[in-house]
Coordinates of C-alpha atoms and ligand atoms in Angstrom, one line a residue:
X326 CA -7.2 6.5 -34.7
X327 CA -8.4 6.5 -31.1
X328 CA -8.7 9.8 -29.4
X329 CA -9.3 10.9 -25.7
X330 CA -11.4 13.5 -24.7
X331 CA -9.8 17.0 -24.8
X332 CA -10.4 17.9 -21.1
X333 CA -7.0 17.3 -19.4
X334 CA -8.7 15.5 -16.4
X335 CA -10.7 13.3 -18.6
X336 CA -9.7 10.0 -19.8
X337 CA -12.8 9.0 -21.6
X338 CA -13.1 8.9 -25.4
X339 CA -13.4 12.0 -27.5
X340 CA -17.1 13.2 -27.7
X341 CA -18.1 10.8 -24.8
X342 CA -21.8 11.3 -23.4
X343 CA -22.1 12.4 -19.7
X344 CA -19.5 13.7 -17.3
X345 CA -15.9 13.9 -17.9
X346 CA -14.2 11.4 -15.6
X347 CA -10.6 10.7 -14.7
X348 CA -11.3 7.2 -13.9
X349 CA -12.0 4.8 -16.8
X350 CA -11.4 1.2 -16.1
X351 CA -13.1 -0.1 -19.0
X352 CA -9.9 0.7 -21.0
X353 CA -9.0 -2.6 -19.9
X354 CA -11.8 -4.4 -18.1
X355 CA -13.6 -4.8 -21.4
X356 CA -11.1 -7.2 -22.8
X357 CA -9.7 -8.9 -19.7
X358 CA -10.7 -12.1 -18.4
X359 CA -12.0 -12.2 -14.7
X360 CA -9.0 -13.4 -13.0
X361 CA -7.0 -10.5 -14.5
X362 CA -9.7 -8.1 -13.5
X363 CA -9.6 -9.4 -10.0
X364 CA -5.9 -9.0 -9.9
X365 CA -6.2 -5.4 -10.9
X366 CA -8.9 -4.6 -8.4
X367 CA -6.8 -6.2 -5.6
X368 CA -3.9 -4.0 -6.6
X369 CA -5.9 -1.1 -6.0
X370 CA -6.9 -2.3 -2.4
X371 CA -4.9 -2.5 0.6
X372 CA -3.4 -5.6 1.5
X373 CA -4.2 -7.4 4.6
X374 CA -1.5 -6.8 7.5
X375 CA -3.0 -8.5 10.3
X376 CA -4.7 -5.3 10.7
X377 CA -7.9 -5.7 12.9
X378 CA -5.8 -5.5 16.1
X379 CA -4.7 -1.9 15.0
X380 CA -8.2 -1.1 14.0
X381 CA -7.3 -1.2 10.4
X382 CA -9.5 -1.8 7.4
X383 CA -8.6 -4.4 5.0
X384 CA -9.6 -5.1 1.3
X385 CA -10.7 -1.4 0.8
X386 CA -9.5 1.0 -1.8
X387 CA -6.4 2.9 -1.3
X388 CA -8.2 6.2 -1.6
X389 CA -9.6 5.7 2.0
X390 CA -9.1 7.3 5.1
X391 CA -5.9 6.6 6.8
X392 CA -4.8 6.0 10.4
X393 CA -1.6 7.8 11.5
X394 CA 0.1 6.4 14.6
X395 CA 0.7 9.2 17.0
X396 CA 4.4 8.4 17.0
X397 CA 4.7 8.8 13.2
X398 CA 2.9 11.9 13.1
X399 CA 6.0 14.2 12.7
X400 CA 7.2 11.8 9.6
X401 CA 4.2 12.4 7.7
X402 CA 2.7 15.2 5.4
X403 CA -0.9 15.0 6.4
X404 CA -2.1 17.2 3.3
X405 CA -1.0 13.9 1.2
X406 CA -4.2 12.2 2.4
X407 CA -7.0 13.7 0.4
X408 CA -9.6 11.2 1.9
X409 CA -9.0 12.1 5.4
X410 CA -6.8 11.0 8.4
X411 CA -7.3 9.9 12.0
X412 CA -4.6 9.9 14.5
X413 CA -4.2 6.6 16.8
X414 CA -2.9 7.3 20.3
X415 CA -2.2 4.5 22.7
X416 CA -3.2 5.0 26.5
X417 CA 0.3 5.0 27.6
X418 CA 1.1 8.0 25.3
X419 CA -2.2 10.0 26.3
X420 CA -2.2 9.6 30.0
X421 CA 0.4 10.2 32.4
X422 CA -1.7 8.6 35.1
X423 CA -5.2 7.6 35.8
X424 CA -7.4 10.4 34.3
X425 CA -4.6 12.6 34.0
X426 CA -3.7 13.9 30.5
X427 CA -0.1 13.6 29.4
X428 CA 1.4 17.2 29.0
X429 CA 1.7 17.2 25.3
X430 CA -1.8 17.0 24.8
X431 CA -2.9 19.3 27.4
X432 CA -4.2 22.6 25.5
X433 CA -3.2 20.8 22.2
X434 CA -5.4 22.2 19.5
X435 CA -3.9 19.9 16.7
X436 CA -4.9 16.6 18.2
X437 CA -8.3 16.2 19.7
X438 CA -9.2 12.8 21.1
X439 CA -12.9 12.3 19.8
X440 CA -12.3 14.7 16.8
X441 CA -9.2 13.9 14.7
X442 CA -7.7 11.3 17.1
X443 CA -8.8 8.2 18.9
X444 CA -7.3 6.1 21.8
X445 CA -6.6 2.3 21.1
X446 CA -6.9 0.1 24.0
X447 CA -5.0 -3.4 23.3
X448 CA -4.6 -4.6 26.8
X449 CA -6.7 -4.9 30.0
X450 CA -3.8 -3.6 32.2
X451 CA -4.0 -0.2 30.1
X452 CA -7.8 -0.4 30.3
X453 CA -7.8 -1.0 34.0
X454 CA -4.8 1.4 35.0
X455 CA -5.5 4.3 32.3
X456 CA -9.2 4.0 31.7
X457 CA -11.0 6.1 29.3
X458 CA -12.9 9.2 30.8
X459 CA -16.4 8.4 32.2
X460 CA -18.0 10.8 29.6
X461 CA -15.9 9.1 26.5
X462 CA -17.8 6.8 24.2
X463 CA -16.7 3.9 22.0
X464 CA -15.9 4.9 18.4
X465 CA -18.8 4.6 15.8
X466 CA -19.5 5.7 12.3
X467 CA -22.7 7.4 12.0
X468 CA -24.7 8.2 8.6
X469 CA -26.4 11.4 7.8
X470 CA -30.1 11.2 8.2
X471 CA -31.9 13.4 5.9
X472 CA -35.2 13.5 7.9
X473 CA -33.5 14.8 11.3
X474 CA -30.8 16.6 9.4
X475 CA -28.2 14.9 11.8
X476 CA -25.5 12.2 11.6
X477 CA -27.7 9.7 14.0
X478 CA -27.9 6.5 11.9
X479 CA -25.2 4.0 13.2
X480 CA -23.7 2.3 10.3
X481 CA -20.7 -0.4 9.7
X482 CA -19.6 0.7 6.2
X483 CA -17.7 4.2 5.5
X484 CA -19.5 4.9 2.3
X485 CA -21.6 8.0 1.9
X486 CA -22.4 10.6 3.9
X487 CA -20.7 9.6 7.3
X488 CA -18.8 10.9 10.5
X489 CA -16.7 9.1 13.0
X490 CA -17.9 9.7 16.6
X491 CA -16.5 8.6 20.0
X492 CA -13.1 8.8 21.8
X493 CA -11.7 5.1 21.7
X494 CA -11.5 1.6 20.3
X495 CA -11.3 -1.7 22.1
X496 CA -8.9 -4.1 20.6
X497 CA -8.2 -6.2 23.8
X498 CA -7.0 -9.8 23.4
X499 CA -7.4 -12.1 26.6
X500 CA -3.7 -12.5 27.8
X501 CA -4.5 -15.8 29.1
X502 CA -3.6 -15.3 32.9
X503 CA -7.0 -13.7 33.4
X504 CA -10.4 -15.1 32.8
X505 CA -11.7 -12.1 30.8
X506 CA -12.9 -12.2 27.3
X507 CA -11.4 -10.5 24.2
X508 CA -13.3 -7.2 23.6
X509 CA -13.3 -6.1 20.2
X510 CA -15.5 -2.8 20.2
X511 CA -15.9 -0.1 17.7
X512 CA -15.4 -0.2 13.9
X513 CA -12.2 -0.2 11.8
X514 CA -11.1 3.2 11.6
X515 CA -8.9 3.6 8.5
X516 CA -6.3 2.1 6.2
X517 CA -2.5 1.7 6.9
X518 CA -1.4 5.2 5.7
X519 CA 1.6 3.9 3.6
X520 CA -1.0 2.1 1.3
X521 CA -2.6 5.1 0.5
X522 CA -3.2 6.6 -3.0
X523 CA -5.8 9.2 -4.1
X524 CA -8.4 7.9 -6.6
X525 CA -6.8 9.3 -9.7
X526 CA -3.3 7.9 -8.8
X527 CA -4.7 4.6 -7.8
X528 CA -6.2 4.6 -11.3
X529 CA -3.0 5.3 -13.1
X530 CA -1.2 2.5 -11.0
X531 CA -3.9 0.1 -12.2
X532 CA -3.6 1.2 -15.7
X533 CA 0.3 0.4 -15.6
X534 CA -0.4 -2.8 -14.1
X535 CA -3.2 -3.7 -16.7
X536 CA -0.4 -2.7 -19.3
X537 CA 2.4 -4.9 -17.8
X538 CA -0.2 -7.9 -17.5
X539 CA -0.8 -7.5 -21.4
X540 CA 2.9 -7.6 -22.1
X541 CA 3.4 -10.8 -19.9
X542 CA 4.9 -13.8 -21.6
X543 CA 2.4 -15.8 -23.2
X544 CA -0.1 -13.4 -22.4
X545 CA -3.8 -14.0 -24.2
X546 CA -4.0 -10.3 -24.9
X547 CA -2.7 -8.3 -28.1
X548 CA -1.3 -4.7 -27.1
X549 CA -2.9 -3.4 -30.3
X550 CA -6.3 -4.1 -29.1
X551 CA -5.9 -1.9 -26.3
X552 CA -6.1 1.5 -28.1
X553 CA -8.0 3.2 -25.4
X554 CA -5.7 2.2 -22.5
X555 CA -2.5 3.0 -24.7
X556 CA -4.0 6.4 -25.3
X557 CA -4.6 7.1 -21.4
X558 CA -0.9 5.9 -20.5
X559 CA 0.4 7.9 -23.4
X560 CA -1.5 11.0 -22.0
X561 CA 0.2 10.6 -18.6
X562 CA 3.6 9.7 -20.2
X563 CA 3.5 6.3 -18.8
X564 CA 3.2 4.4 -22.3
X565 CA 7.1 4.6 -23.5
X566 CA 8.4 5.9 -20.2
X567 CA 12.2 5.1 -19.9
X568 CA 11.8 4.0 -16.2
X569 CA 10.2 0.6 -17.6
X570 CA 13.3 -0.6 -19.1
X571 CA 15.7 1.2 -16.6
X572 CA 14.2 -0.5 -13.7
X573 CA 13.6 -3.7 -15.3
X574 CA 9.9 -3.6 -14.9
X575 CA 10.1 -4.6 -18.6
X576 CA 12.7 -5.8 -20.8
X577 CA 12.5 -5.8 -24.6
X578 CA 8.8 -5.1 -24.2
X579 CA 8.3 -8.0 -22.1
X580 CA 7.1 -7.9 -18.3
X581 CA 9.9 -8.7 -16.1
X582 CA 10.5 -9.2 -12.3
X583 CA 12.5 -5.9 -11.3
X584 CA 14.5 -7.9 -8.6
X585 CA 15.5 -11.3 -10.4
X586 CA 14.9 -9.7 -13.9
X587 CA 13.2 -13.1 -15.1
X588 CA 10.4 -12.7 -17.6
X589 CA 7.1 -13.0 -16.1
X590 CA 4.5 -15.5 -17.4
X591 CA 0.9 -14.6 -17.8
X592 CA -0.1 -17.9 -16.1
X593 CA 2.1 -16.9 -12.9
X594 CA -0.2 -14.2 -12.0
X595 CA -3.2 -16.2 -10.9
X596 CA -1.5 -19.4 -9.8
X597 CA -1.0 -20.2 -6.2
X598 CA 2.4 -20.2 -5.0
X599 CA 3.9 -23.7 -4.4
X600 CA 4.3 -25.1 -0.7
X601 CA 8.1 -25.0 -1.1
X602 CA 8.2 -21.4 -1.9
X603 CA 5.3 -20.5 0.6
X604 CA 7.7 -21.7 3.4
X605 CA 10.2 -18.6 2.5
X606 CA 7.2 -16.5 2.9
X607 CA 6.2 -17.1 6.7
X608 CA 7.6 -13.6 7.6
X609 CA 6.0 -11.7 4.9
X610 CA 3.1 -9.1 5.2
X611 CA 1.6 -10.5 2.2
X612 CA 1.1 -13.6 3.8
X613 CA -1.0 -12.5 6.9
X614 CA -4.3 -14.2 6.4
X615 CA -5.6 -17.6 5.3
X616 CA -5.3 -17.4 1.4
X617 CA -2.4 -18.3 -0.1
X618 CA -0.3 -15.9 -2.0
X619 CA -0.1 -16.2 -5.8
X620 CA 3.3 -16.6 -7.6
X621 CA 3.4 -13.1 -8.7
X622 CA 2.1 -10.1 -7.0
X623 CA 2.3 -6.3 -6.6
X624 CA 5.8 -5.1 -6.4
X625 CA 6.9 -1.7 -5.3
X626 CA 10.1 -0.3 -6.3
X627 CA 10.4 1.9 -3.3
X628 CA 9.1 0.3 -0.1
X629 CA 6.1 2.0 1.2
X630 CA 6.4 4.4 4.1
X631 CA 5.2 7.2 6.2
X632 CA 7.4 9.8 4.8
X633 CA 6.2 9.8 1.2
X634 CA 3.5 8.4 -1.1
X635 CA 5.1 5.5 -2.9
X636 CA 2.3 3.8 -4.6
X637 CA 2.5 5.9 -7.7
X638 CA 2.5 4.8 -11.4
X639 CA 6.3 4.8 -11.9
X640 CA 7.0 2.6 -8.8
X641 CA 4.5 -0.2 -9.3
X642 CA 5.2 -3.5 -11.4
X643 CA 4.6 -7.1 -11.0
X644 CA 7.1 -9.4 -9.2
X645 CA 7.7 -12.8 -7.7
X646 CA 6.3 -13.2 -4.3
X647 CA 9.5 -14.7 -3.3
X648 CA 11.3 -11.7 -4.6
X649 CA 9.2 -9.3 -2.5
X650 CA 9.9 -11.1 0.5
X651 CA 13.5 -11.2 -0.1
X652 CA 13.8 -7.5 -1.0
X653 CA 11.8 -6.6 2.1
X654 CA 11.7 -3.0 3.1
X655 CA 14.4 -2.1 0.8
X656 CA 14.3 -0.2 -2.2
X657 CA 15.0 -2.4 -5.5
X658 CA 17.9 -0.9 -7.3
X659 CA 18.5 -1.6 -11.1
X660 CA 21.9 -2.3 -12.6
X661 CA 22.1 0.9 -14.0
X662 CA 21.1 2.9 -10.6
X663 CA 24.2 0.9 -9.0
X664 CA 26.6 1.3 -11.9
X665 CA 25.9 5.1 -11.8
X666 CA 27.3 5.1 -8.0
X667 CA 30.6 3.7 -9.5
X668 CA 31.0 1.7 -6.3
X669 CA 32.6 -1.4 -7.4
X670 CA 32.7 -4.7 -5.4
X671 CA 35.8 -6.7 -6.4
X672 CA 36.5 -10.4 -5.7
X673 CA 40.2 -11.2 -5.1
X674 CA 41.2 -14.7 -5.9
X675 CA 45.1 -15.5 -5.7
X676 CA 46.6 -12.5 -7.4
X677 CA 43.6 -12.2 -9.7
X678 CA 41.0 -9.5 -8.9
X679 CA 37.7 -9.3 -10.8
X680 CA 34.5 -7.1 -10.6
X681 CA 31.8 -8.8 -9.0
X682 CA 29.4 -5.8 -9.4
X683 CA 28.4 -2.4 -8.2
X684 CA 26.8 -1.4 -4.8
X685 CA 24.5 1.2 -3.7
X686 CA 25.7 3.8 -1.2
X687 CA 24.8 2.2 2.1
X688 CA 26.4 -1.0 0.4
X689 CA 23.4 -3.4 1.3
X690 CA 22.6 -4.1 -2.3
X691 CA 24.9 -5.3 -5.1
X692 CA 24.1 -6.4 -8.7
X693 CA 26.6 -7.8 -11.4
X694 CA 26.3 -7.1 -15.1
X695 CA 24.9 -10.6 -15.8
X696 CA 21.7 -10.3 -13.6
X697 CA 23.0 -11.7 -10.4
X698 CA 22.0 -9.7 -7.2
X699 CA 23.2 -9.9 -3.4
X700 CA 21.1 -8.4 -0.6
X701 CA 22.6 -7.7 2.9
X702 CA 20.5 -9.7 5.2
X703 CA 22.1 -8.6 8.4
X704 CA 24.1 -6.0 9.7
X705 CA 27.1 -6.1 12.1
X706 CA 28.0 -3.4 14.8
Ligands
LIG1355 ZN1 -14.2 14.2 -20.9
LIG1356 ZN1 11.7 -12.2 -9.2

């Protein structure tokens, strides 16, 4: 029988050589084909959000430094971000007028531009009317230099022993009316904070997603071959957790889309979405960029937000790209969730009344027993 190392923070096999490690991706990578390995790697990275204009990094691991927009600061719990954070402030927030700092930043010891915050310039108007102080520098990433014992080597990547330097970032697009050039200066500052997961959480999410790939319909894998992965999932209460069935992440042992509840075929994981389906995705965040979406993507049961970390093992699954888009920024309720509210939606036809289904408390999500689902797409007054 396969046994894990006895160290509670280690997911390697018993009597392994070398250091203990929580992260052990070989539990699936050894047996997965390259497409499936890429799919899991991608799920561990932040998805493109047209982020360059905001100074966001894309396609980097979720356990990276995050950007907290100044206006979101009171929503977040900063201690969630174990890999660091930096606060983004717009010039119109920071300056009351030219070279005059707004009251809330005067003598503010929590927010220091050039230290844990930067100013993001996005228009020439702001750059001209509310310019950076003359002694301010554009942001840069500096690498540690063992020879000088200082951070004095400019670099473009954030790996290794680095610090951020400087006060502001330029992401100014030519507005069309002026003849000025676009000015994109200073490196990306971090990832979109709602996408954050620390390295161990990210690993457990990937372990769950690998297990769900193994259990897709027509999967080329035999679950019994993944003894190491099963042991890891079991250790973290993720192998037989009731949430899979309750949330329709799996049904009768097969991976399902939590919104439409249809079984997910292994081939759908890596096939490009059809052009007809793609049309429905034009407004989706997944679709920013030039690459086409796959039919099935990473699906979050609870929308990612600033208030809490939601890229966690019990909230990730695979779902249709089209279902993801339809769900939007809503929580995906299961039938059991809705039935528990006891909010019944009835339809009356003539003198006959029958039960359509159950709704959530805000009544924007309805399911019927047979798997039909309704989502409110607009709201009246
Ligand atoms: Zn160990
Ligand atoms: Zn679906």
